[in-house]
Coordinates of C-alpha atoms in Angstrom, one line a residue:
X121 CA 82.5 128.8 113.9
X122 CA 83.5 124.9 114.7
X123 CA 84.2 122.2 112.7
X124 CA 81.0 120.7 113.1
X125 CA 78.8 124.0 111.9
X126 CA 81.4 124.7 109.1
X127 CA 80.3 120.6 107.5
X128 CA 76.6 121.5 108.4
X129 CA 76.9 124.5 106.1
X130 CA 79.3 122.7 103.2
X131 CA 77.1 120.2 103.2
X132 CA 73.8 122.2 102.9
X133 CA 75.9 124.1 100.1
X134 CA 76.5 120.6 98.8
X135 CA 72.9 119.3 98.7
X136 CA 72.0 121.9 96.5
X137 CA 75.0 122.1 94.4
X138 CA 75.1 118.3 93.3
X139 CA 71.7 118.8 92.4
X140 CA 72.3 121.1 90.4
X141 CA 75.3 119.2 88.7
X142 CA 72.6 116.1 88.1
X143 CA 70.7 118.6 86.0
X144 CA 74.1 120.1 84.3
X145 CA 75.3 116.9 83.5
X146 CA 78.6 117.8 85.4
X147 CA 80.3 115.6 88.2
X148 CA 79.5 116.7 92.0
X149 CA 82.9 116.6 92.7
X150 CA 83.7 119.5 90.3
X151 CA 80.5 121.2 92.2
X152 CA 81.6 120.4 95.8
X153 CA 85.3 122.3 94.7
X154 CA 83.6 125.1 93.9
X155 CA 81.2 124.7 97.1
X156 CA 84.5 124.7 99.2
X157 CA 86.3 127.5 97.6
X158 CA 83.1 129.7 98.2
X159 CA 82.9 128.8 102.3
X160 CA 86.4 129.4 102.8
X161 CA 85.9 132.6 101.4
X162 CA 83.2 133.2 104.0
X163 CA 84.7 135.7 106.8
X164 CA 85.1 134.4 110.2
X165 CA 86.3 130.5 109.1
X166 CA 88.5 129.3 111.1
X167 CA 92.1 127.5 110.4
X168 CA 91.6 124.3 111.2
X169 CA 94.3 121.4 111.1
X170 CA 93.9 117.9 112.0
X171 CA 96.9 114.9 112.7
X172 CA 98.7 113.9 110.1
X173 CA 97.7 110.2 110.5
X174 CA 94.2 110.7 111.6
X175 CA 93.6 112.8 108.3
X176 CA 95.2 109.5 106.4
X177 CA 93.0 107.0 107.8
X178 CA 90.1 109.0 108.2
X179 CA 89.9 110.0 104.4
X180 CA 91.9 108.2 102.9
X181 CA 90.7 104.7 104.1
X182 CA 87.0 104.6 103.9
X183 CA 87.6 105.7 99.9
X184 CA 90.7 103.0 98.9
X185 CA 87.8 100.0 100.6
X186 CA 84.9 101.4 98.7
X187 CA 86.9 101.9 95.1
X188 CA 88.4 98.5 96.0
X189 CA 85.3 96.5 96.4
X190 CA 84.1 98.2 93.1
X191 CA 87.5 96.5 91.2
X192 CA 87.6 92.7 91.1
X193 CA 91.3 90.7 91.3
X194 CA 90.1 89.6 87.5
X195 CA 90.0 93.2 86.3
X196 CA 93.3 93.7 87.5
X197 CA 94.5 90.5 85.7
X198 CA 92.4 91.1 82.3
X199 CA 94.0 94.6 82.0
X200 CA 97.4 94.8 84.0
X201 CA 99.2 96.1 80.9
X202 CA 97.3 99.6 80.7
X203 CA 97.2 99.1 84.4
X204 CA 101.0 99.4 84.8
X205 CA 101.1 102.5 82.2
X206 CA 98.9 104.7 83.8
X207 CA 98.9 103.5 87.9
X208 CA 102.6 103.0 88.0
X209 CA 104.3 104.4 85.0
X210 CA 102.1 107.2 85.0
X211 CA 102.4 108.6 88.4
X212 CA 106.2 107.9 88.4
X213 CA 106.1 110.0 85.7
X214 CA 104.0 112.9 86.7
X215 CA 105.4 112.6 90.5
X216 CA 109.0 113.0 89.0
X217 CA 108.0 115.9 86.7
X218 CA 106.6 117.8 89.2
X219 CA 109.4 117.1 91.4
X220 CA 111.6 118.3 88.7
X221 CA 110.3 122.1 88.5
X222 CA 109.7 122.3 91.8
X223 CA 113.1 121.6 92.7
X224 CA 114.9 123.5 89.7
X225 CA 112.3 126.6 89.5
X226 CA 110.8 126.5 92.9
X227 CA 114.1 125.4 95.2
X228 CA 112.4 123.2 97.1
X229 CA 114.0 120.1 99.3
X230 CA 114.2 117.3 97.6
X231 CA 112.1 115.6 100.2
X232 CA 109.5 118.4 99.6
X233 CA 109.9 118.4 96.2
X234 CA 108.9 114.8 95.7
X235 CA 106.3 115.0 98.4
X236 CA 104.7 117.3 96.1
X237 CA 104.9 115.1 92.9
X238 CA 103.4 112.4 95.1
X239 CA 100.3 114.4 96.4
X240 CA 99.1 115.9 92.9
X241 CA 100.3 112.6 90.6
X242 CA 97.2 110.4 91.6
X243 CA 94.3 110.8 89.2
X244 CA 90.3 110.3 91.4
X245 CA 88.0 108.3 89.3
X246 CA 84.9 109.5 91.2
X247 CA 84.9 112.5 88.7
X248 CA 85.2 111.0 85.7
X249 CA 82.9 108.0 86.5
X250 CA 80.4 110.7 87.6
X251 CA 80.0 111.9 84.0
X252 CA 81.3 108.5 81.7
X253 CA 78.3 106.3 83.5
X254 CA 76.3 108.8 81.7
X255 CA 77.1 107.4 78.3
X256 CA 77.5 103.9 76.9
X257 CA 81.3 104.2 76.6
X258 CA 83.9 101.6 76.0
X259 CA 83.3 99.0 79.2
X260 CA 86.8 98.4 79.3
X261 CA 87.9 102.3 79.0
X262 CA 85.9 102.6 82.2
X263 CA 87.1 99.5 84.1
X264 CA 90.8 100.7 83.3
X265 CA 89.8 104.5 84.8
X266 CA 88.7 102.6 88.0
X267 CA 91.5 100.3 88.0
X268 CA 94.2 103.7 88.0
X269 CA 92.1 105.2 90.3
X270 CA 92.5 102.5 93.1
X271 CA 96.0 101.8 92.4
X272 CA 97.8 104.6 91.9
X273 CA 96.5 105.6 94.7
X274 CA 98.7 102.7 97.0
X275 CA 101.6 104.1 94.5
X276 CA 101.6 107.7 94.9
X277 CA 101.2 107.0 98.6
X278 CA 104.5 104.7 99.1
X279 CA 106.1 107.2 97.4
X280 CA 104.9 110.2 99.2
X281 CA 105.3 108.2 102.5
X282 CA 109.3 107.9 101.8
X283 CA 109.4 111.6 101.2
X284 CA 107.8 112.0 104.2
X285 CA 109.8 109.5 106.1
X286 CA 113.4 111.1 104.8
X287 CA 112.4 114.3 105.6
X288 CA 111.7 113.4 109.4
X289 CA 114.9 111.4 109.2
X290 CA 112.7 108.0 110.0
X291 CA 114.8 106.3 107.0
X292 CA 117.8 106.8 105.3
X293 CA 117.9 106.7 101.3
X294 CA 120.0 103.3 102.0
X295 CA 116.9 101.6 104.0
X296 CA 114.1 102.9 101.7
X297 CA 113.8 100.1 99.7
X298 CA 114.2 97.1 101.7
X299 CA 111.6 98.8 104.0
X300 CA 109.1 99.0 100.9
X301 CA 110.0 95.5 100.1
X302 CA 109.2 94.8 103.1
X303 CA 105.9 97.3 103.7
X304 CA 103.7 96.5 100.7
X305 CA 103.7 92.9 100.6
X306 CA 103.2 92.8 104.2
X307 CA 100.4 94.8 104.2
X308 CA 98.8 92.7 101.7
X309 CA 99.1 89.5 103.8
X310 CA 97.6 91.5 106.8
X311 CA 94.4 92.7 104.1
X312 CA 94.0 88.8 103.1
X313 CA 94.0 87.7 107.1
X314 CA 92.0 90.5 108.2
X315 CA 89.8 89.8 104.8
X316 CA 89.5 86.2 106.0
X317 CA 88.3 87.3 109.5
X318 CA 85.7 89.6 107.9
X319 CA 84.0 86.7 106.2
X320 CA 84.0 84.5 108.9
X321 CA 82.5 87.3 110.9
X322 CA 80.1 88.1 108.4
X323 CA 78.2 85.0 109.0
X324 CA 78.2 85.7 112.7
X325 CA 76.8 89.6 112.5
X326 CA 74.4 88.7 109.4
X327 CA 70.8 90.8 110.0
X328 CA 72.2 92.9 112.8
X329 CA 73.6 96.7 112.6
X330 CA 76.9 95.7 114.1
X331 CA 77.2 93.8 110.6
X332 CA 77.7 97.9 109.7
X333 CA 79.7 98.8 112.5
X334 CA 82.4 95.7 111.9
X335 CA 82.8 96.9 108.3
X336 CA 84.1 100.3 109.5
X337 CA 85.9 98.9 112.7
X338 CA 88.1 96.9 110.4
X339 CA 88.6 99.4 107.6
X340 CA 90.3 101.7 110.0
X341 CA 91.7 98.8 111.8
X342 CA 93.0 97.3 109.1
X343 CA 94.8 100.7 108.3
X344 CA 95.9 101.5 111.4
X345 CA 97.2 98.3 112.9
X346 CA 99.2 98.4 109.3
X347 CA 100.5 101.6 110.2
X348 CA 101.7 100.5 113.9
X349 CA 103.6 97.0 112.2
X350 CA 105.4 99.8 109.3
X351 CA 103.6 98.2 106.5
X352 CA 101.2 99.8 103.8
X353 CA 98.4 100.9 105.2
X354 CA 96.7 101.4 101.3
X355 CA 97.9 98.1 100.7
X356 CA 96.0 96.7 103.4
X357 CA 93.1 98.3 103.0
X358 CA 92.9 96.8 99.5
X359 CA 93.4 93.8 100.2
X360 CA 90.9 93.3 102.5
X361 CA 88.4 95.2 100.6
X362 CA 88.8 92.7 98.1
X363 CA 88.4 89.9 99.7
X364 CA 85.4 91.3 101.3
X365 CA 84.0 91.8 97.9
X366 CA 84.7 88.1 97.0
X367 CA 83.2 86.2 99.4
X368 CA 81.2 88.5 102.1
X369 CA 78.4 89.6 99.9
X370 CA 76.9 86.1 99.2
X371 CA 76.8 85.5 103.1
X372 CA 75.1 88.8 104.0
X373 CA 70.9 89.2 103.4
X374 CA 69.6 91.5 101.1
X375 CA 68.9 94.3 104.0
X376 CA 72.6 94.1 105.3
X377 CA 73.7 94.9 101.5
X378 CA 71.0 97.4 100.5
X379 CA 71.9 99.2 104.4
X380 CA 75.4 98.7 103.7
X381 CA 75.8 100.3 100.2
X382 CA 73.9 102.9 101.2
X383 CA 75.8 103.9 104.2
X384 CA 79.1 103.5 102.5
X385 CA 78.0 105.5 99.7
X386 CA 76.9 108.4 102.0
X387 CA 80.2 108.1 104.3
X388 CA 82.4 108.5 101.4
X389 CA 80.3 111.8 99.9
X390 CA 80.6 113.3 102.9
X391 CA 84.1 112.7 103.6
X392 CA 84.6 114.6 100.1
X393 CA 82.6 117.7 101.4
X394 CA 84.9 117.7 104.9
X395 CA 88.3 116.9 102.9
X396 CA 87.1 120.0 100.3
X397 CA 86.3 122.2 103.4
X398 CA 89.4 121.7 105.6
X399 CA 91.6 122.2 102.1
X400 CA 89.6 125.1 101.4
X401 CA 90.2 126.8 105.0
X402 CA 93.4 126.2 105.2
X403 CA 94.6 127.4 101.3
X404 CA 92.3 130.5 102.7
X405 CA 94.7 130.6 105.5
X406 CA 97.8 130.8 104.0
X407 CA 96.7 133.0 100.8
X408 CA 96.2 135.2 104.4
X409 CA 99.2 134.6 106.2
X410 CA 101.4 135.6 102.5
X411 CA 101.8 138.9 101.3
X412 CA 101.5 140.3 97.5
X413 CA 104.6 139.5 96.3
X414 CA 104.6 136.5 97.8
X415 CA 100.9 135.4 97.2
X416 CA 101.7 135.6 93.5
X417 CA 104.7 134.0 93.2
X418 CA 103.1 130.6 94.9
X419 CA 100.0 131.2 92.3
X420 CA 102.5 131.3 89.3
X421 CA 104.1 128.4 90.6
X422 CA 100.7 126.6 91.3
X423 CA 99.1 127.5 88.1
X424 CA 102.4 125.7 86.4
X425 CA 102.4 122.4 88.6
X426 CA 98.7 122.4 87.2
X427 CA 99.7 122.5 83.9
X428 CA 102.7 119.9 84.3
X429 CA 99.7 117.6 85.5
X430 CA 97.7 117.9 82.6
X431 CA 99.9 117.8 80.0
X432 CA 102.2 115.0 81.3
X433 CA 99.0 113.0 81.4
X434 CA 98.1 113.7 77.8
X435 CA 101.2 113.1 76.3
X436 CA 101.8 109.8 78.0
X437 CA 98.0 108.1 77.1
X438 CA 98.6 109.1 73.6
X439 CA 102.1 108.1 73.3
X440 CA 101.2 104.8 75.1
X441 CA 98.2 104.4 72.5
X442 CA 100.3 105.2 69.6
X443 CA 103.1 102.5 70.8
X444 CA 100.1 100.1 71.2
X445 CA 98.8 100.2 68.2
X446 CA 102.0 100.2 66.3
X447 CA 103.2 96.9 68.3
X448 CA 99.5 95.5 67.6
X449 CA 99.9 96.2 63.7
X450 CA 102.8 94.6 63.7
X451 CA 101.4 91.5 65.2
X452 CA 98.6 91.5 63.0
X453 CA 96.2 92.5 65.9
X454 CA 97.2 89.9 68.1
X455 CA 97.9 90.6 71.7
X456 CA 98.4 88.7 74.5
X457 CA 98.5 89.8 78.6
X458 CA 95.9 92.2 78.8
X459 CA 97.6 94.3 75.6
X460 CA 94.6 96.4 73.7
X461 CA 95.2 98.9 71.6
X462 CA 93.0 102.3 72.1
X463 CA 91.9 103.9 69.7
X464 CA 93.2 107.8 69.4
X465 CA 89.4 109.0 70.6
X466 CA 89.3 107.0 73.3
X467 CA 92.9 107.6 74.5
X468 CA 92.3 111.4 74.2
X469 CA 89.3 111.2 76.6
X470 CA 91.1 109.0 79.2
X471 CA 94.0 111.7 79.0
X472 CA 91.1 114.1 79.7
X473 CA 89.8 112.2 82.9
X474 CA 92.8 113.2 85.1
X475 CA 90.8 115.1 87.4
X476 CA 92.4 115.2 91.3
X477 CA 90.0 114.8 94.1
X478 CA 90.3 113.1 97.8
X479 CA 93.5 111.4 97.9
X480 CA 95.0 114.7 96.8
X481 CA 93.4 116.9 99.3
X482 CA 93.8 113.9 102.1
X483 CA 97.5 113.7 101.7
X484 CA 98.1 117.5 101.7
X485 CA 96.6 117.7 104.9
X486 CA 98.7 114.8 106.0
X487 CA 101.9 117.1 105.9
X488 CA 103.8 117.9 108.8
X489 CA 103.1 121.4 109.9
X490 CA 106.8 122.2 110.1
X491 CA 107.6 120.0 107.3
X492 CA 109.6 122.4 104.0
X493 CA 107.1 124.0 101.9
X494 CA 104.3 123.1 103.2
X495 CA 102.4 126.2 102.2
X496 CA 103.2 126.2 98.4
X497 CA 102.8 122.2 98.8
X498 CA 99.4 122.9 100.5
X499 CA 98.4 125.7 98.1
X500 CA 99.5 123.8 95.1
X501 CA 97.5 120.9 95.6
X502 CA 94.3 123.3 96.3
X503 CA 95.1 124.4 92.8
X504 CA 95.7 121.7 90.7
X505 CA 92.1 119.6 92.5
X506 CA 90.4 122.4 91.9
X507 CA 91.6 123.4 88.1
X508 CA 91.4 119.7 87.0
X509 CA 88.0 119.4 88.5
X510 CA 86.3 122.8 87.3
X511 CA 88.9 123.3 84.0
X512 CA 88.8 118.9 82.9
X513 CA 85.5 117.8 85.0
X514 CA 82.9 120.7 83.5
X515 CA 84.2 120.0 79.2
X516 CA 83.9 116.6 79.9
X517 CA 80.4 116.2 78.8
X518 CA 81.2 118.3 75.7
X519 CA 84.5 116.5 75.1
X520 CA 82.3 113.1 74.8
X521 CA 79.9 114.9 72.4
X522 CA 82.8 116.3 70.2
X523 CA 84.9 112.7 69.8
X524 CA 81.1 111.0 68.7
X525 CA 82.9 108.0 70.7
X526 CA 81.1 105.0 69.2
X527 CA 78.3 103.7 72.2
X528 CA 79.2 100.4 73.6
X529 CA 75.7 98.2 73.8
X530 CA 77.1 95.3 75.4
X531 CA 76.4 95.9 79.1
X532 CA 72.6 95.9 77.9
X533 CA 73.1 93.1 76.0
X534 CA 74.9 90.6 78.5
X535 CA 72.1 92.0 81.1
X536 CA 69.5 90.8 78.7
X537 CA 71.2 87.3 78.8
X538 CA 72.1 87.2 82.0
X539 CA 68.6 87.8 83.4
X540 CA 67.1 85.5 81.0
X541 CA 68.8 82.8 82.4
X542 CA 67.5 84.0 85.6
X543 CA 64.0 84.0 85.0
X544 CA 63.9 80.5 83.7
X545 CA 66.1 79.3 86.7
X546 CA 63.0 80.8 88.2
X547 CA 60.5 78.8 86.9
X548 CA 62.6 75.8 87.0
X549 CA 62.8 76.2 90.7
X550 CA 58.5 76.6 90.4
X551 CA 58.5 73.2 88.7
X552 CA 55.9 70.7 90.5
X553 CA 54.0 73.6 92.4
X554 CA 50.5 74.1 91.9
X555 CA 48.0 76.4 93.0
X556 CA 46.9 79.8 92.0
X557 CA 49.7 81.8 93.4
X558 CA 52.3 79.3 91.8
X559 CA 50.6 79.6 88.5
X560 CA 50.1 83.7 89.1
X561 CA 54.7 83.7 89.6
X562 CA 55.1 81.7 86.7
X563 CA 52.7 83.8 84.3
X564 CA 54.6 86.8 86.0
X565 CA 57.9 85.2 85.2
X566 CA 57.1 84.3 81.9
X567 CA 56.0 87.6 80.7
X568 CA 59.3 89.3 82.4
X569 CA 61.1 86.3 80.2
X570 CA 59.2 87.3 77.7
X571 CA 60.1 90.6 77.5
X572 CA 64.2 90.9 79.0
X573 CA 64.5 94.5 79.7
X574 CA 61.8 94.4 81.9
X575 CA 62.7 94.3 85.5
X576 CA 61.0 91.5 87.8
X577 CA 59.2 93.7 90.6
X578 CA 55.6 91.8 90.5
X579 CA 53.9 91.6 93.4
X580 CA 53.4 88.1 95.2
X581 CA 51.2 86.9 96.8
X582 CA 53.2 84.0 98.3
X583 CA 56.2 84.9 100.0
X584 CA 57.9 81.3 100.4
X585 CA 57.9 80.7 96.5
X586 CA 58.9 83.9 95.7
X587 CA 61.7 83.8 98.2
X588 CA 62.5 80.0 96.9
X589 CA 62.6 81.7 93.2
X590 CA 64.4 85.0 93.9
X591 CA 67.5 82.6 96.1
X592 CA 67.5 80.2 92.9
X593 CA 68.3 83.3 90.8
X594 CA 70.8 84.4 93.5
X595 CA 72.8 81.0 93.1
X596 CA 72.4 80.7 90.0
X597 CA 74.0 84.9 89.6
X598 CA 76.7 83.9 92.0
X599 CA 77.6 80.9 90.1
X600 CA 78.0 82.0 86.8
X601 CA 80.5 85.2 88.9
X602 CA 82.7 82.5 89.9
X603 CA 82.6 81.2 86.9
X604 CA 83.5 84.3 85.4
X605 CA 80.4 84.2 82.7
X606 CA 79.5 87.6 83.5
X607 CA 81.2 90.6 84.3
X608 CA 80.9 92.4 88.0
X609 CA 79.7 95.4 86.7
X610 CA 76.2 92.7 85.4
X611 CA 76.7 90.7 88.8
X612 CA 76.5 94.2 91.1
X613 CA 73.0 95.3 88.5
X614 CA 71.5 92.1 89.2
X615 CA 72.7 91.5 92.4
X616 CA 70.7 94.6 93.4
X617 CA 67.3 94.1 91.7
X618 CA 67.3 90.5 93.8
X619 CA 67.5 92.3 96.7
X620 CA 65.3 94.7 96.3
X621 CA 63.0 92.4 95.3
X622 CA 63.6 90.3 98.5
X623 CA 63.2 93.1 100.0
X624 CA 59.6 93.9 98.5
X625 CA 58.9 90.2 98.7
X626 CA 59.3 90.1 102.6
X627 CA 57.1 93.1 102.9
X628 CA 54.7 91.8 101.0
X629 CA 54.6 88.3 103.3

């Protein structure tokens, strides 16, 4: 059985499974683990292994543009201080504890050691997302879970890049840094240039499926020409998906945005079923290849760098709450630079949502196959995806109901406001028109005014004033964006009930 029949049947597995989790109220990510423990236990699998780059760029790529498009600049700005802690600090931190016992109790390389710390420090948001967008949770708890997610990323990647690069004798300990210095902030002036290139081009492709095609052409490109110049590929990719997310969605039609979402969205799911199977096959491979003694000794040492994960990651949120809230008594609850000061609750569940997912798996597979430990690296990883997934991703619904974490109302309430100052830029841009069908939009627009949760989906029967309406409330959207009036969780919301109702509006015409 190939490659290609192995997806097929992962992904039929998948389907089912996720639907399942919608019903459970558990994230598909925690189902697709299981889904890809239970093929790679089917007989007759084959042990599959792919290039170490190629596994990079394929899996890693497609998912640092998509979480990077979700995570404005601002974000970064408006909470760089929890940033820091739990992207930087954070995975320093785990990365070197991991490193630690595997090179004290396991007697691993150094190089592999740290390799190791590198591949199981990065936390995957798509989990814990999955399950928090289920509850009206602290905005900002959530924008700082999708903030780690991106960036530690780029970190545990630099870092698991020099362990890879000392081992194969590409850099000395001496040339590691300046390299680095050298690596990131490169790669983010080739993300801003390629960025720049992308919106120009955006213009050029608008309304055609190439518009689609581009977007993937220089995601990979971006990573891989990043890769063949030395600098950081992640870093790259980040950048440019940035930048994309600035300025390329107000020169792309509704169609191009709706198609474009939705392929994105589907690319990344199934890169997670095909990163879960080729884990899955190859863990099965080496459980195979190693013999009792042996097989338990890795699953001792596994089940430990699991627990290293999860508790490094607990004691550090509350520690970094506790500090925080000491340093903000003592300024009399002032803070400046992005400080904020958790409460225990909500610190307690962010410790929870450490849950490992593509990133881990991709940069397993990355390894060398004759690089030290690759096995116990390889099988470690396995472990420590799937316990944080199935052990922290299935009690995270009941962890949400036990801390009776106050809801947070006010992405309903700035939606409210938001779209009622979109319905009466709509009527303003009706002003002066007469005629039934002008009369029939404004009576529809006032009633939706009228009555703010109510989305605007009325039929029209005149296409060139709806489509005159719909594009004032588009300006109007993008506008207050850049004016940073609204949020770009509200901007994505509304941005996607104006095209849909372009969409609907064209039809109709």
């Amino acid at each position: 059985m190939d490659l290609f029949e192995s997806t097929l049947i992962l992904l039929v597995i998948a389907v089912a499974l996720v639907r399942v989790a919608d019903r459970l109220a558990m994230p598909y990510p925690s189902m697709l683990a299981l889904a890809g423990g239970c093929v790679a236990a089917i007989p007759g699998m084959p042990t599959l292994s792919l290039e170490p780059h190629f596994v990079l760029a394929l899996f890693v790529a497609p998912a640092a543009l998509d979480a990077a498009y979700e995570l404005p600049l601002r974000e970064i700005r408006r909470n760089w201080v929890p940033l820091t802690s739990l992207a930087v600090l954070l995975v320093m931190a785990t990365a070197g504890a991991v490193a630690w016992f595997a090179c004290t109790v396991g007697a691993m390389p150094v190089a592999a050691a740290v390799a190791l710390g590198a591949i199981v420090a990065p936390p995957d948001a798509a989990a814990a997302t999955a399950v928090l967008q289920r509850f009206n949770l602290p905005r900002r708890a959530v924008s700082v879970l999708q903030g780690e997610s991106l960036l530690n990323d780029a970190v545990a990647l630099l870092i698991f890049g020099v362990a890879v690069g000392l081992e194969s004798g590409k850099h000395g300990a001496s040339a590691t840094l300046p390299s680095l210095l050298i690596a990131v902030p490169g790669g983010i002036a080739l993300g801003l240039a390629l960025g720049a290139l992308g919106v120009f081009a955006s213009r050029k492709l608008a309304g055609s499926p190439t518009a689609i095609i581009y977007q993937f052409v220089g995601t990979f490109g971006a990573w891989l020409l990043a890769d063949r110049l030395h600098l950081s590929s992640i870093m790259a990719v980040v950048a440019l998906g940035m930048v994309s997310a600035r300025y390329v969605p107000a020169r792309m039609g509704a169609h191009d945005r709706v198609n474009a979402n939705a392929v994105w969205a589907v690319i990344v799911f199934v890169l997670n079923v095909l990163a879960f199977l080729l884990m899955g096959l190859q863990a099965r491979a080496i459980v195979t290849d190693l013999d009792p003694n042996g097989l338990r000794n890795a699953l001792i040492f596994a089940g430990a760098v699991l627990a290293i994960v999860i508790v490094v990651r607990i004691v550090w949120v509350m520690a970094y709450g506790w500090l925080v809230r000491k340093f903000a008594a003592r300024r009399k609850g002032e803070s400046g630079g992005g400080l904020a000061a958790p409460g225990a609750r909500v610190g307690l569940l962010v410790s929870w949502c450490g849950m490992r997912g593509l990133v881990t798996l991709a940069t397993a597979l990355a390894l060398p196959d004759d690089f030290p430990s690759r096995n116990v690296i390889v099988l470690s990883a396995f472990a420590v995806v799937l316990g944080t997934l199935i052990f922290q991703g299935l009690t995270m619904s009941a962890l949400i109901g036990w801390l009776d974490i106050a809801p947070d109302e006010s992405l309903g309430d700035e939606l409210r406001r938001v779209r009622n100052a979109m319905l009466r830029e709509a009527l303003a841009a009706l002003e002066g028109k007469r005629g039934e069908a002008a009369d029939a939009l404004r009576s529809g627009f006032a009633q939706s005014l009228a009555r703010t949760e109510t989305k605007d989906t009325e039929p029209s029967e005149s296409t060139a004033m709806r489509l005159a309406a719909i594009e004032a409330q588009r300006r109007l959207l993008i506008e207050w964006r850049d004016d940073e009036r609204l949020d770009d969780d509200v901007f994505h919301r509304l941005e996607s009930e104006l095209d849909w109702a372009e969409i609907d509006a064209r039809a109709a015409g």
